[in-house]
C-alpha cells in the first residue's frame, strides 16, 4: 500500500514531513560508489554459494555498473521517497533488471550494508587525507632545508627564550604531522574489518561465504560478532579523534603564522595569494587563510564530540540515530582535506624574513643560558652560574645593551672565571652551533634532519602511488 520497498506491513502512506525528516539521500548519496562495490561483492558471493543464479549475478553486476555510470553522468534522480542511497540504487536496479534486482538484498540488511559502505568510504578518505598530509610535510621539509641556518628566537611563555633556527621550527611542525599520519594509519588498520553478512543483527540463515566478501572488498577479515558489527561506530570516532588532533596541529601552525606575519613580529610574509584585504582599511593584508584553518578546527573537534554523544546512549544493536553520523564524518573529512591542500601551497610560498628573525633573536638575552653553560665548563656549579648570569643580564638591561656588547671587565665583576673566550658562546651562531646532538637546533643537524625527512617522505609517497 505505502509504495515503499519495506512497505508490506504498512497500510498508510508515510507522512510527507516524515519523509523529509528521515531521508538521508541528500548526504549519503556520496557513498554510491562504495555501496555499489559492496553490492557487487555480496551478489558475486551469493552466486558462488548458489543462493542466486549466475545469470542473476550477471544482470545485477551489469545493472549496478550502468547505475554507477548514470550517477557519474548526473543522470540519476535521487528520490527522497526512497530514503537513502541504498534504496535509491536498489530500486533503480530493479527498474533496470527486474527480479534479479529484487534478489540482491538476500541475506543482507541495510544495517550491515551501511556499516560496510562507510568503512570502505572512510578507508579511501583516510588515504586521501594521508596523501595531502604528505604534501604538507614535504613542503615543511623543503622550507626546513632552505632555512636550516636561519636564526630566529625560540619562545617559551611567548617570551624570547633561546636562539633556534627557522628550519628547526619547521621540522617541529613536521613531527606533529608525522604522528598524525601514523595515527591515521592505525585507525585505517583497526577499522579494516568486514561487517557484511551480519545482516540486520543476527546474521543470516543462508550459507554465505563471509571470507569471500571480506577478501574481495580488501578487508583483513570478516567481523567476529554480528551484533557488534552493525552497532559499532568506534572507527568513525577514532578517525574523528585523529582528525581533531591533526586540525589542532594545523591550528597551532596557523596561530604562529598569524603572529609571525603581524607588524610587531614581521618574521614572514604569507604572500598576496593567501591573504585578503579589508573592505574599509586600504592598507590591510590579513592572514585570513590561516585564521580559517584555525576556525575550522572547531568544526572537526565539535564533530568528535557530536559522534561521542551520538553513541553514548545507544543500546545494541543498530538504531536510526546512527544516520546522524554521516554529516559529521563527511564534514570532518572535507575540512581536513581542504585545510591540508591550502597549507601544501601556502607554506612553501611563505617569505621568510631572515634579517628580521636575526634581529629579533638578538633581543631578549637569548644566549644567557649559553653563558651559564660556559661558567659550568669553568667548574662553577650550575645554580651559582644561574645566579651570576641573572645579575649580568640585569646589568646589561641597565646599560641597555646585549650580553655580547658588555666589556669583559663588566662581566668579570660578577665572576672572575669569565675570560676572553666568553664572546664565542655569546653570539647567536655560537649558541645554535653548540646544540649539536640528535634533535638539537645546530644548523648542521637541522640540515641533516631535513634531508632525512625528505628522503623518508619520498619513500612514503611512492608507497601511496
Ligand atoms: N540511512 C541509514 C543510516 O544511515 C541506513 C540504515 C538504515 N537501516 C534501518 N534499519 N533503517 O544508518
mmCIF file of C-alpha atoms in Angstrom, residues 20 64 82 92 97 140 155 168 262 332 361 366 461:
data_model
loop_
_atom_site.group_PDB
_atom_site.id
_atom_site.type_symbol
_atom_site.label_atom_id
_atom_site.label_comp_id
_atom_site.label_asym_id
_atom_site.label_seq_id
_atom_site.Cartn_x
_atom_site.Cartn_y
_atom_site.Cartn_z
ATOM 1 C CA UNK A 20 11.835 14.691 4.568
ATOM 2 C CA UNK A 64 24.923 -1.724 -10.988
ATOM 3 C CA UNK A 82 13.363 6.207 -1.461
ATOM 4 C CA UNK A 92 16.815 1.720 -9.863
ATOM 5 C CA UNK A 97 16.969 -5.745 -14.462
ATOM 6 C CA UNK A 140 57.837 21.737 5.583
ATOM 7 C CA UNK A 155 59.969 31.151 22.665
ATOM 8 C CA UNK A 168 64.288 23.534 13.274
ATOM 9 C CA UNK A 262 51.988 40.855 12.239
ATOM 10 C CA UNK A 332 35.428 16.182 9.205
ATOM 11 C CA UNK A 361 66.909 36.770 18.240
ATOM 12 C CA UNK A 366 68.634 34.672 24.257
ATOM 13 C CA UNK A 461 54.735 8.964 -1.279
#
